[in-house]
CSV table of C-alpha atoms in Angstrom, one decimal:
chain,number,residue,atom,x,y,z
A,1,MET,CA,16.8,-43.4,-6.5
A,2,TRP,CA,15.7,-45.0,-3.4
A,3,PHE,CA,18.5,-43.2,-1.6
A,4,LEU,CA,17.2,-40.0,-2.4
A,5,VAL,CA,13.7,-40.8,-1.5
A,6,ILE,CA,15.0,-42.0,1.9
A,7,CYS,CA,16.8,-38.8,2.3
A,8,LEU,CA,13.8,-37.0,1.4
A,9,PHE,CA,11.6,-38.7,4.2
A,10,ILE,CA,14.4,-38.4,6.7
A,11,THR,CA,14.6,-34.6,5.9
A,12,LEU,CA,10.7,-34.2,6.2
A,13,PHE,CA,10.6,-36.2,9.4
A,14,VAL,CA,13.4,-34.1,11.0
A,15,LYS,CA,11.5,-30.9,9.7
A,16,ILE,CA,8.0,-32.0,11.2
A,17,ILE,CA,9.8,-32.5,14.7
A,18,ILE,CA,11.6,-29.0,14.4
A,19,ASP,CA,8.4,-27.5,13.4
A,20,GLN,CA,6.3,-28.7,16.3
A,21,LYS,CA,8.9,-28.2,18.8
A,22,GLN,CA,8.3,-24.6,20.3
A,23,SER,CA,9.8,-23.2,23.3
A,24,GLY,CA,7.6,-22.8,26.2
A,25,ASN,CA,7.5,-19.2,25.8
A,26,SER,CA,6.4,-18.9,22.1
A,27,PRO,CA,3.2,-17.0,21.4
A,28,PRO,CA,0.0,-18.8,21.4
A,29,GLY,CA,-1.8,-19.9,18.3
A,30,PRO,CA,-3.6,-22.9,16.4
A,31,PRO,CA,-1.7,-26.1,16.5
A,32,GLY,CA,-1.8,-26.8,12.6
A,33,LEU,CA,-0.6,-29.8,10.8
A,34,PRO,CA,2.7,-31.3,10.1
A,35,ILE,CA,4.4,-29.7,7.1
A,36,ILE,CA,1.7,-27.4,5.9
A,37,GLY,CA,1.2,-25.9,9.5
A,38,ASN,CA,-1.9,-23.6,9.6
A,39,ILE,CA,-2.5,-23.2,5.8
A,40,LEU,CA,-5.8,-24.9,5.9
A,41,ASP,CA,-6.8,-23.2,9.2
A,42,ILE,CA,-6.2,-19.8,7.3
A,43,LYS,CA,-8.2,-21.1,4.3
A,44,ARG,CA,-11.1,-22.1,6.4
A,45,LEU,CA,-11.3,-18.8,8.4
A,46,MET,CA,-10.8,-16.8,5.1
A,47,LYS,CA,-13.9,-18.8,3.7
A,48,LYS,CA,-15.8,-17.7,6.6
A,49,THR,CA,-14.6,-14.0,7.0
A,50,LYS,CA,-13.7,-13.4,3.4
A,51,PHE,CA,-11.0,-10.7,4.5
A,52,GLN,CA,-7.4,-11.8,5.8
A,53,ALA,CA,-7.4,-9.0,8.3
A,54,HIS,CA,-10.6,-10.2,9.7
A,55,VAL,CA,-9.0,-13.6,10.0
A,56,TRP,CA,-6.2,-11.8,12.1
A,57,CYS,CA,-8.7,-9.9,14.4
A,58,TYR,CA,-10.7,-13.3,14.9
A,59,LEU,CA,-7.5,-15.1,15.9
A,60,ALA,CA,-6.5,-12.2,18.1
A,61,LYS,CA,-9.9,-12.7,20.1
A,62,MET,CA,-9.0,-16.2,20.5
A,63,TYR,CA,-5.5,-16.2,21.3
A,64,GLY,CA,-4.4,-12.6,22.4
A,65,PRO,CA,-2.3,-9.7,20.8
A,66,ILE,CA,0.4,-11.9,19.6
A,67,VAL,CA,-0.7,-15.0,17.6
A,68,HIS,CA,1.8,-17.6,16.2
A,69,LEU,CA,1.2,-19.3,12.8
A,70,ARG,CA,3.2,-21.8,10.7
A,71,LEU,CA,2.6,-21.6,6.9
A,72,GLY,CA,4.5,-24.3,5.1
A,73,PHE,CA,8.4,-25.0,5.4
A,74,GLY,CA,9.6,-23.0,8.3
A,75,TYR,CA,7.5,-20.3,7.5
A,76,THR,CA,6.7,-18.6,10.9
A,77,PHE,CA,4.3,-15.9,10.9
A,78,ILE,CA,3.5,-13.6,13.9
A,79,ILE,CA,0.3,-11.6,14.0
A,80,ILE,CA,0.4,-8.6,16.1
A,81,SER,CA,-2.9,-7.0,17.2
A,82,GLY,CA,-4.0,-4.2,19.4
A,83,ARG,CA,-2.4,-0.7,19.7
A,84,GLU,CA,0.1,-1.5,22.4
A,85,ALA,CA,1.5,-4.5,20.7
A,86,VAL,CA,1.4,-2.8,17.3
A,87,ILE,CA,3.2,0.3,18.6
A,88,GLU,CA,5.7,-1.8,20.3
A,89,MET,CA,6.6,-3.9,17.2
A,90,LEU,CA,6.6,-1.1,14.8
A,91,SER,CA,8.8,1.1,17.0
A,92,ARG,CA,11.8,-1.3,17.7
A,93,ALA,CA,14.6,-1.6,15.1
A,94,GLU,CA,15.3,-5.2,15.5
A,95,PHE,CA,11.9,-5.8,13.7
A,96,ASP,CA,12.6,-3.5,10.9
A,97,GLY,CA,13.7,-6.3,8.4
A,98,ARG,CA,11.9,-7.7,5.3
A,99,PRO,CA,11.0,-11.2,4.5
A,100,ASN,CA,12.9,-12.7,1.5
A,101,ASN,CA,10.6,-15.0,-0.2
A,102,LEU,CA,9.9,-16.1,-3.6
A,103,GLU,CA,7.3,-13.5,-4.6
A,104,ILE,CA,9.5,-10.8,-3.4
A,105,GLN,CA,12.3,-12.1,-5.5
A,106,LEU,CA,10.1,-12.4,-8.5
A,107,ARG,CA,8.9,-8.6,-8.3
A,108,THR,CA,12.6,-7.3,-8.5
A,109,GLY,CA,14.5,-9.3,-10.7
A,110,GLY,CA,15.7,-12.3,-8.5
A,111,GLU,CA,16.5,-10.6,-5.2
A,112,PRO,CA,15.0,-7.9,-2.8
A,113,ARG,CA,15.8,-4.6,-4.4
A,114,GLY,CA,14.5,-1.0,-4.2
A,115,LEU,CA,12.7,0.4,-1.0
A,116,ILE,CA,9.9,-1.5,0.1
A,117,PHE,CA,11.2,-5.0,0.4
A,118,THR,CA,14.8,-4.4,1.4
A,119,ASP,CA,16.4,-3.9,4.7
A,120,GLY,CA,20.0,-3.2,6.1
A,121,LYS,CA,22.2,-1.1,4.4
A,122,ARG,CA,20.4,-1.2,0.9
A,123,TRP,CA,17.2,-0.1,2.5
A,124,SER,CA,18.6,2.6,4.8
A,125,GLU,CA,20.7,4.1,1.8
A,126,HIS,CA,18.0,4.2,-0.6
A,127,ARG,CA,15.3,5.6,1.9
A,128,ARG,CA,17.8,8.6,2.9
A,129,PHE,CA,18.3,9.2,-0.8
A,130,THR,CA,14.8,9.1,-1.9
A,131,ILE,CA,13.7,11.5,1.0
A,132,LYS,CA,16.6,13.7,0.4
A,133,THR,CA,16.1,13.9,-3.4
A,134,LEU,CA,12.2,14.3,-3.3
A,135,LYS,CA,12.7,17.4,-0.7
A,136,ARG,CA,15.3,18.8,-3.2
A,137,LEU,CA,12.9,18.7,-6.1
A,138,GLY,CA,10.2,20.1,-4.0
A,139,PHE,CA,7.6,17.6,-3.4
A,140,ASP,CA,6.6,19.3,-0.2
A,141,LYS,CA,6.5,22.7,-1.5
A,142,THR,CA,4.0,25.0,-3.3
A,143,ASN,CA,5.1,24.3,-6.6
A,144,MET,CA,4.0,20.3,-5.9
A,145,GLU,CA,0.6,22.0,-4.8
A,146,ASP,CA,0.3,23.8,-8.2
A,147,MET,CA,1.2,20.8,-10.1
A,148,ILE,CA,-1.5,18.8,-8.3
A,149,LEU,CA,-4.0,21.5,-8.7
A,150,GLU,CA,-3.4,21.9,-12.5
A,151,ASP,CA,-3.9,18.1,-12.9
A,152,THR,CA,-7.0,18.2,-10.9
A,153,VAL,CA,-8.5,20.9,-13.1
A,154,THR,CA,-7.8,18.7,-16.1
A,155,LEU,CA,-9.5,15.8,-14.3
A,156,LEU,CA,-12.5,17.8,-13.5
A,157,LYS,CA,-12.9,18.6,-17.1
A,158,ILE,CA,-12.6,15.0,-18.1
A,159,ILE,CA,-15.2,13.9,-15.6
A,160,GLU,CA,-17.7,16.7,-16.6
A,161,GLU,CA,-17.4,15.5,-20.3
A,162,LEU,CA,-17.8,11.9,-19.3
A,163,ALA,CA,-20.6,12.5,-16.7
A,164,GLU,CA,-22.7,13.9,-19.5
A,165,LYS,CA,-22.8,10.8,-21.4
A,166,GLY,CA,-24.2,8.6,-18.4
A,167,PRO,CA,-22.9,6.9,-15.3
A,168,ILE,CA,-19.3,6.6,-14.9
A,169,THR,CA,-17.7,3.2,-13.9
A,170,ASN,CA,-14.1,3.8,-14.5
A,171,ILE,CA,-13.5,6.5,-11.8
A,172,TYR,CA,-10.5,4.8,-10.1
A,173,ASP,CA,-8.7,4.6,-13.5
A,174,LEU,CA,-9.1,8.4,-14.0
A,175,VAL,CA,-7.9,9.1,-10.5
A,176,SER,CA,-5.0,6.8,-10.9
A,177,ILE,CA,-3.5,8.9,-13.7
A,178,ALA,CA,-4.1,12.2,-11.7
A,179,VAL,CA,-2.5,10.7,-8.7
A,180,ILE,CA,0.8,9.6,-10.4
A,181,ALA,CA,0.9,12.6,-13.0
A,182,SER,CA,2.6,15.3,-10.7
A,183,PHE,CA,4.6,12.8,-8.6
A,184,TRP,CA,6.0,11.1,-11.6
A,185,PHE,CA,7.1,14.4,-12.8
A,186,LEU,CA,9.6,14.7,-10.0
A,187,VAL,CA,10.8,10.9,-10.6
A,188,THR,CA,11.2,10.9,-14.4
A,189,GLY,CA,11.1,14.6,-15.6
A,190,SER,CA,8.1,13.8,-17.9
A,191,LYS,CA,4.5,14.6,-17.4
A,192,PHE,CA,1.7,12.1,-18.1
A,193,GLN,CA,-1.2,14.0,-20.0
A,194,LEU,CA,-4.3,13.0,-18.3
A,195,ASP,CA,-6.5,13.6,-21.5
A,196,GLN,CA,-4.3,11.4,-23.7
A,197,LYS,CA,-4.1,7.9,-22.5
A,198,ASP,CA,-0.7,6.2,-22.7
A,199,PRO,CA,-1.3,2.5,-23.5
A,200,LYS,CA,2.0,1.3,-21.7
A,201,LEU,CA,1.1,3.4,-18.9
A,202,MET,CA,-2.5,2.2,-18.4
A,203,GLU,CA,-1.0,-1.4,-18.9
A,204,ALA,CA,1.5,-0.8,-15.9
A,205,ILE,CA,-1.3,0.4,-13.8
A,206,ALA,CA,-3.5,-2.4,-14.7
A,207,ILE,CA,-0.9,-5.0,-13.7
A,208,SER,CA,0.1,-3.3,-10.5
A,209,ASN,CA,-3.8,-3.4,-9.8
A,210,GLU,CA,-3.9,-7.0,-10.6
A,211,ASN,CA,-0.9,-7.9,-8.3
A,212,ALA,CA,-2.4,-6.2,-5.5
A,213,LYS,CA,-5.7,-8.0,-5.9
A,214,ARG,CA,-4.2,-11.4,-6.5
A,215,SER,CA,-1.5,-11.1,-3.8
A,216,THR,CA,-1.8,-11.2,0.1
A,217,THR,CA,0.4,-10.0,2.9
A,218,ILE,CA,1.3,-13.6,3.9
A,219,GLY,CA,2.1,-14.6,0.3
A,220,GLY,CA,0.6,-17.3,-1.7
A,221,ILE,CA,1.1,-21.1,-1.7
A,222,ILE,CA,4.3,-20.6,-3.8
A,223,ASN,CA,5.8,-18.9,-0.9
A,224,GLN,CA,4.6,-21.4,1.5
A,225,LEU,CA,5.3,-24.6,-0.5
A,226,PRO,CA,7.8,-23.2,-3.1
A,227,PHE,CA,8.4,-26.6,-4.6
A,228,LEU,CA,4.9,-26.8,-6.1
A,229,ARG,CA,6.0,-24.1,-8.5
A,230,TYR,CA,7.9,-27.0,-10.4
A,231,ILE,CA,5.0,-29.4,-10.3
A,232,LEU,CA,1.8,-27.1,-10.8
A,233,PRO,CA,3.4,-23.7,-12.1
A,234,ARG,CA,0.1,-22.5,-13.8
A,235,LEU,CA,-2.2,-23.8,-11.2
A,236,THR,CA,-0.3,-22.3,-8.1
A,237,GLY,CA,-0.3,-18.9,-10.0
A,238,TYR,CA,3.5,-18.9,-10.5
A,239,THR,CA,3.5,-18.7,-14.3
A,240,GLN,CA,1.0,-15.8,-14.5
A,241,LEU,CA,2.8,-14.0,-11.6
A,242,GLN,CA,6.3,-14.3,-13.1
A,243,GLU,CA,4.7,-13.0,-16.3
A,244,ARG,CA,3.2,-9.9,-14.9
A,245,GLN,CA,6.4,-9.0,-12.8
A,246,ASN,CA,8.6,-9.4,-15.8
A,247,ARG,CA,6.2,-6.8,-18.0
A,248,LEU,CA,6.3,-4.4,-15.2
A,249,TRP,CA,10.3,-4.9,-14.8
A,250,LEU,CA,10.7,-4.4,-18.5
A,251,TYR,CA,8.6,-1.3,-18.6
A,252,PHE,CA,10.5,0.5,-15.8
A,253,LYS,CA,13.8,-0.8,-17.3
A,254,LYS,CA,13.0,0.8,-20.6
A,255,ILE,CA,12.4,4.3,-18.6
A,256,ILE,CA,15.8,3.8,-17.1
A,257,MET,CA,17.5,3.2,-20.5
A,258,GLU,CA,15.9,6.1,-22.1
A,259,HIS,CA,17.5,8.5,-19.3
A,260,LYS,CA,20.9,6.6,-19.6
A,261,GLU,CA,20.6,7.5,-23.5
A,262,THR,CA,20.1,11.1,-22.7
A,263,GLU,CA,23.2,13.2,-22.0
A,264,ILE,CA,22.6,15.5,-19.0
A,265,GLN,CA,23.8,18.9,-20.1
A,266,ASN,CA,22.8,20.7,-16.8
A,267,GLU,CA,22.1,19.9,-13.0
A,268,PRO,CA,19.7,17.0,-13.1
A,269,THR,CA,16.3,17.8,-12.3
A,270,ASN,CA,14.6,14.5,-11.7
A,271,LEU,CA,15.1,11.6,-9.5
A,272,ILE,CA,16.3,9.2,-12.2
A,273,ASP,CA,19.0,11.6,-13.4
A,274,ILE,CA,20.1,12.4,-9.9
A,275,TYR,CA,20.3,8.6,-9.2
A,276,LEU,CA,22.4,8.0,-12.3
A,277,LYS,CA,24.6,10.8,-11.4
A,278,GLU,CA,25.3,9.3,-7.9
A,279,MET,CA,26.0,6.0,-9.4
A,280,GLN,CA,28.8,7.5,-11.4
A,281,THR,CA,30.1,9.4,-8.4
A,282,ARG,CA,30.2,6.0,-6.5
A,283,CYS,CA,31.8,4.1,-9.2
A,284,SER,CA,34.7,6.6,-9.4
A,285,ASN,CA,35.1,6.1,-5.7
A,286,LEU,CA,36.2,2.7,-5.2
A,287,SER,CA,35.8,2.6,-1.4
A,288,SER,CA,32.1,3.8,-1.8
A,289,SER,CA,29.0,1.5,-1.4
A,290,SER,CA,28.0,-0.5,-4.6
A,291,GLU,CA,24.4,-0.4,-3.6
A,292,PHE,CA,23.5,2.1,-6.4
A,293,ASN,CA,23.0,0.4,-9.5
A,294,ASP,CA,20.6,-0.1,-12.5
A,295,GLU,CA,18.7,-3.1,-11.0
A,296,ASN,CA,18.1,-1.1,-7.6
A,297,LEU,CA,17.1,2.1,-9.7
A,298,ILE,CA,14.4,0.0,-11.5
A,299,ALA,CA,13.2,-1.5,-8.4
A,300,LEU,CA,13.0,1.8,-6.6
A,301,ILE,CA,11.2,3.6,-9.4
A,302,ARG,CA,8.8,0.6,-9.4
A,303,ASP,CA,8.2,0.9,-5.7
A,304,LEU,CA,7.6,4.5,-6.0
A,305,PHE,CA,5.2,4.2,-8.8
A,306,ILE,CA,3.2,1.4,-7.0
A,307,ALA,CA,3.3,3.3,-3.7
A,308,SER,CA,2.0,6.6,-5.1
A,309,ILE,CA,-0.7,4.8,-6.8
A,310,GLU,CA,-2.1,2.1,-5.0
A,311,THR,CA,-3.2,3.5,-1.5
A,312,THR,CA,-4.1,7.0,-2.5
A,313,THR,CA,-6.2,5.9,-5.4
A,314,SER,CA,-7.8,3.2,-3.3
A,315,THR,CA,-8.6,5.8,-0.4
A,316,THR,CA,-10.1,8.0,-3.0
A,317,GLY,CA,-12.2,5.4,-4.4
A,318,PHE,CA,-13.7,4.7,-0.9
A,319,VAL,CA,-14.3,8.4,-0.5
A,320,PHE,CA,-16.6,8.2,-3.5
A,321,ALA,CA,-18.4,4.9,-2.2
A,322,TYR,CA,-19.0,6.2,1.3
A,323,LEU,CA,-20.1,9.6,0.4
A,324,SER,CA,-22.6,8.1,-2.5
A,325,VAL,CA,-24.1,5.9,0.2
A,326,ASN,CA,-24.0,8.5,3.2
A,327,GLN,CA,-25.5,11.4,1.2
A,328,TYR,CA,-26.2,13.5,4.4
A,329,ILE,CA,-22.7,13.5,5.2
A,330,GLN,CA,-21.7,14.7,1.5
A,331,LYS,CA,-24.0,17.4,2.0
A,332,LYS,CA,-22.5,18.5,5.2
A,333,ILE,CA,-19.2,18.8,3.2
A,334,HIS,CA,-20.7,20.6,0.2
A,335,ASP,CA,-22.3,23.2,2.9
A,336,GLU,CA,-18.6,23.5,4.4
A,337,LEU,CA,-17.1,24.2,1.2
A,338,ASP,CA,-19.8,26.7,0.0
A,339,GLU,CA,-19.4,28.6,3.3
A,340,VAL,CA,-15.5,28.7,3.4
A,341,LEU,CA,-14.6,28.8,-0.2
A,342,GLY,CA,-17.9,29.4,-2.3
A,343,LYS,CA,-17.9,28.2,-5.9
A,344,ASP,CA,-15.0,30.2,-7.3
A,345,ILE,CA,-12.1,30.0,-4.9
A,346,SER,CA,-10.1,26.7,-5.6
A,347,PRO,CA,-9.2,24.8,-2.4
A,348,ARG,CA,-5.7,24.9,-1.4
A,349,LEU,CA,-3.7,23.5,1.6
A,350,VAL,CA,-3.9,26.7,3.6
A,351,HIS,CA,-7.8,26.2,3.7
A,352,LYS,CA,-7.4,22.8,5.6
A,353,ASN,CA,-7.9,24.1,9.0
A,354,ARG,CA,-11.0,25.9,7.7
A,355,LEU,CA,-12.4,22.8,6.4
A,356,PRO,CA,-12.6,20.5,9.5
A,357,TYR,CA,-15.6,18.2,8.5
A,358,LEU,CA,-14.0,17.4,5.2
A,359,GLN,CA,-10.6,16.5,7.2
A,360,ALA,CA,-12.6,14.4,9.4
A,361,THR,CA,-14.4,12.7,6.7
A,362,LEU,CA,-11.1,11.8,5.1
A,363,ALA,CA,-9.8,10.3,8.3
A,364,GLU,CA,-13.0,8.4,8.7
A,365,VAL,CA,-12.8,6.7,5.3
A,366,ALA,CA,-9.1,6.0,6.0
A,367,ARG,CA,-10.3,4.3,9.4
A,368,MET,CA,-13.0,2.3,8.0
A,369,GLY,CA,-11.7,1.6,4.6
A,370,ASN,CA,-8.5,0.2,5.9
A,371,VAL,CA,-6.7,0.0,2.7
A,372,ALA,CA,-3.6,-0.8,4.3
A,373,ALA,CA,-5.3,-3.2,7.0
A,374,THR,CA,-2.0,-4.4,7.9
A,375,SER,CA,1.6,-3.3,7.7
A,376,VAL,CA,4.0,-4.6,5.0
A,377,PRO,CA,5.5,-7.8,6.6
A,378,HIS,CA,8.4,-7.3,8.8
A,379,ARG,CA,11.3,-9.7,9.9
A,380,ALA,CA,12.9,-10.3,13.2
A,381,MET,CA,16.6,-9.5,12.5
A,382,ASN,CA,17.7,-11.6,15.6
A,383,ASP,CA,16.3,-13.7,18.6
A,384,THR,CA,14.3,-11.2,21.0
A,385,THR,CA,10.9,-11.0,22.9
A,386,LEU,CA,7.9,-9.2,22.3
A,387,LEU,CA,5.4,-8.4,25.2
A,388,GLY,CA,7.1,-11.3,27.2
A,389,TYR,CA,7.1,-13.9,24.3
A,390,ASN,CA,10.1,-15.3,22.5
A,391,ILE,CA,10.4,-14.3,18.8
A,392,LYS,CA,13.0,-16.2,16.8
A,393,LYS,CA,15.2,-14.7,14.2
A,394,ASN,CA,13.6,-14.6,10.8
A,395,SER,CA,10.1,-14.8,12.1
A,396,ILE,CA,7.7,-12.6,9.9
A,397,LEU,CA,5.7,-10.2,11.7
A,398,LEU,CA,2.7,-8.4,10.6
A,399,ALA,CA,1.0,-5.5,12.2
A,400,ASN,CA,-2.7,-5.9,12.3
A,401,LEU,CA,-3.7,-2.2,12.0
A,402,MET,CA,-7.5,-3.0,11.4
A,403,SER,CA,-7.4,-4.4,15.0
A,404,VAL,CA,-6.6,-0.8,16.1
A,405,HIS,CA,-8.8,1.1,13.6
A,406,MET,CA,-11.8,-1.1,14.6
A,407,ASP,CA,-11.2,-1.1,18.5
A,408,GLU,CA,-14.6,-1.0,20.2
A,409,ASN,CA,-12.9,0.1,23.5
A,410,HIS,CA,-11.4,3.2,21.9
A,411,TRP,CA,-14.0,4.2,19.1
A,412,GLY,CA,-17.2,2.8,20.8
A,413,ASP,CA,-19.0,2.4,17.4
A,414,PRO,CA,-16.4,1.6,15.1
A,415,LYS,CA,-18.7,-0.2,12.5
A,416,THR,CA,-20.4,3.2,12.2
A,417,PHE,CA,-19.4,5.8,9.6
A,418,ARG,CA,-19.3,8.9,11.7
A,419,PRO,CA,-16.8,11.6,10.9
A,420,GLU,CA,-17.7,13.5,13.9
A,421,ARG,CA,-15.5,11.4,15.9
A,422,PHE,CA,-12.5,13.4,14.5
A,423,ILE,CA,-14.1,16.8,15.6
A,424,ASN,CA,-13.3,18.2,19.0
A,425,GLU,CA,-15.5,20.1,21.3
A,426,LYS,CA,-14.2,23.4,19.5
A,427,GLY,CA,-15.4,22.1,16.2
A,428,GLU,CA,-11.8,21.7,15.0
A,429,TYR,CA,-10.3,18.5,13.4
A,430,TYR,CA,-8.9,16.1,15.9
A,431,ASP,CA,-5.8,14.1,14.7
A,432,ASP,CA,-6.5,10.9,16.7
A,433,PRO,CA,-3.3,8.9,17.3
A,434,TRP,CA,-5.3,5.6,17.0
A,435,LEU,CA,-5.3,6.3,13.2
A,436,MET,CA,-2.2,4.8,11.7
A,437,SER,CA,-2.9,4.2,8.1
A,438,PHE,CA,0.7,5.0,7.3
A,439,GLY,CA,2.3,2.8,9.8
A,440,LEU,CA,4.6,3.9,12.6
A,441,GLY,CA,8.4,3.6,13.2
A,442,HIS,CA,11.5,3.6,11.0
A,443,ARG,CA,9.5,2.0,7.9
A,444,ARG,CA,6.6,4.7,8.1
A,445,CYS,CA,5.6,5.5,4.7
A,446,PRO,CA,7.9,8.4,3.4
A,447,GLY,CA,5.2,9.6,1.1
A,448,GLU,CA,2.7,10.3,3.9
A,449,ILE,CA,2.6,14.0,3.6
A,450,LEU,CA,2.4,14.1,-0.3
A,451,ALA,CA,-0.3,11.3,-0.1
A,452,LYS,CA,-2.4,13.4,2.5
A,453,ASN,CA,-2.2,16.8,0.4
A,454,PHE,CA,-3.0,15.2,-2.8
A,455,LEU,CA,-6.2,13.4,-1.2
A,456,PHE,CA,-7.2,16.7,0.4
A,457,LEU,CA,-7.0,18.7,-2.8
A,458,ILE,CA,-8.4,16.4,-5.2
A,459,ILE,CA,-11.4,15.3,-3.1
A,460,ALA,CA,-11.9,19.1,-2.0
A,461,CYS,CA,-11.8,20.2,-5.7
A,462,MET,CA,-14.2,17.2,-6.9
A,463,LEU,CA,-16.8,17.9,-4.0
A,464,GLN,CA,-16.8,21.7,-4.6
A,465,ARG,CA,-17.5,20.9,-8.4
A,466,PHE,CA,-19.7,17.8,-8.2
A,467,HIS,CA,-22.4,15.9,-6.6
A,468,PHE,CA,-22.0,11.9,-6.3
A,469,ALA,CA,-24.6,9.4,-6.3
A,470,ILE,CA,-25.1,5.9,-7.1
A,471,ALA,CA,-26.6,5.6,-10.5
A,472,PRO,CA,-30.3,4.7,-10.8
A,473,GLY,CA,-30.7,1.0,-11.4
A,474,TYR,CA,-27.5,0.0,-9.8
A,475,PRO,CA,-26.9,-1.6,-6.4
A,476,GLU,CA,-25.2,0.2,-3.4
A,477,PRO,CA,-21.4,-0.9,-3.4
A,478,ASN,CA,-20.3,-3.3,-0.8
A,479,LEU,CA,-18.3,-1.0,1.5
A,480,LEU,CA,-15.9,-3.8,3.0
A,481,GLY,CA,-14.1,-3.5,-0.4
A,482,ILE,CA,-12.2,-6.2,-2.2
A,483,ASP,CA,-9.6,-8.2,-0.4
A,484,GLY,CA,-5.7,-8.6,-1.5
A,485,PHE,CA,-2.3,-7.1,-0.5
A,486,THR,CA,-4.3,-4.0,0.3
A,487,ILE,CA,-8.1,-3.5,0.2
A,488,SER,CA,-9.4,-2.1,-2.8
A,489,PRO,CA,-12.8,0.0,-3.2
A,490,PRO,CA,-15.7,-1.8,-4.6
A,491,PRO,CA,-17.1,-1.7,-8.2
A,492,ILE,CA,-19.2,1.3,-8.4
A,493,ASN,CA,-21.5,3.0,-11.0
A,494,LEU,CA,-21.5,6.7,-10.3
A,495,LEU,CA,-24.1,9.4,-11.5
A,496,ILE,CA,-22.0,12.5,-11.3
A,497,THR,CA,-23.8,15.9,-11.6
A,498,LYS,CA,-22.3,19.5,-11.7
A,499,ARG,CA,-23.3,21.5,-8.6
A,500,ILE,CA,-25.1,24.6,-9.4
């Protein structure tokens, strides 16, 4: 017993020495404490600023564009701020790795699987397969636009019926189903009916939203001090997280099993069946990769489900919030829609360039809403340097996108909601390269085109039909949103009226 205690103390002592010994060319940052590092520093700043991305911006002002943090046992975190540093980091292949912490393992059955939190061969093969398959299925073609518009028409009818009964408080839930419906048809071959609630689907959406709100990009205490999950499993949130992740895993596993039990008669017409066929082909070729398996397929469709819902739904929610508060901007969009399309012509993607103020408003919401205020964490795959600083292998790097979107030197008045900043002197929409909501480099979001198209179509259709305002007697929403792994829109009570 005493021998184990002595060994533990020796290990901790050596760990403290190693943690506090940094090379002279390491990035600057707060010194922190032995063992726990900067955990208390982050907690103190979070109490002050309320948002993790605000903490990163605060530290960037103190220490510069590259800030070094230690979070628990050997958990080195590098925060990258400012456009130059962010572009440099996101553009280099040696920073394309992903962390492999406890929370990431829990979400996909014990190890990193799927698309979002994998790297190397597993990631490259699944990314290539996903992009190729979705293009083959037509996610970037007219038939996808038709499906989105069909779902949007149904959504408009549902909203109109609900609005007649009073203020709407669950607009985000309604939009979530519309967001996933068309895309999910390409993935599974089955279509969600917007007017018929599926309890299992609603539960999956609710769990996904709960995970997003309760997690952060640097991970919780069980990542930083993982031994605590054995001592305080419920207090640290480990038990609850494990339960939520298991329920999601079983939901998607059941979908896969239903496809495996159904014999494919003709050429597969959805991503799951195409993946299963690819598995069979690779199994018959013993020299081929074994990365294609049931577990990676479950993780892949989980990643696609979450990616297709989370950021697009949240951005849509911020649009409602900002336009409900800024009525004069909503009126400008109404006037533009009336002039270009009138009341009877349905918005389509070909109308984009004729609706520059709508496009500019969506861009301004993306900039100020900062749904993805930071990148998904990256990992240095070898010892290297960044802007002259030494970066050790396996360091975790986080691109602070908010620092770019709120840079006063570029935007001038970044805290002012002003869509006109995205309109050039000719009155056309200007795609400012400082807006990087979907990331950059090899790990840029592969669903960017679909997300932008969906956002444009659904917002154009809803604003053509309805006027949105804060319901009488309710306070204005906090436009900063709710912090989490991504930033969620605030709770809002909407009075939605049909435009005459």
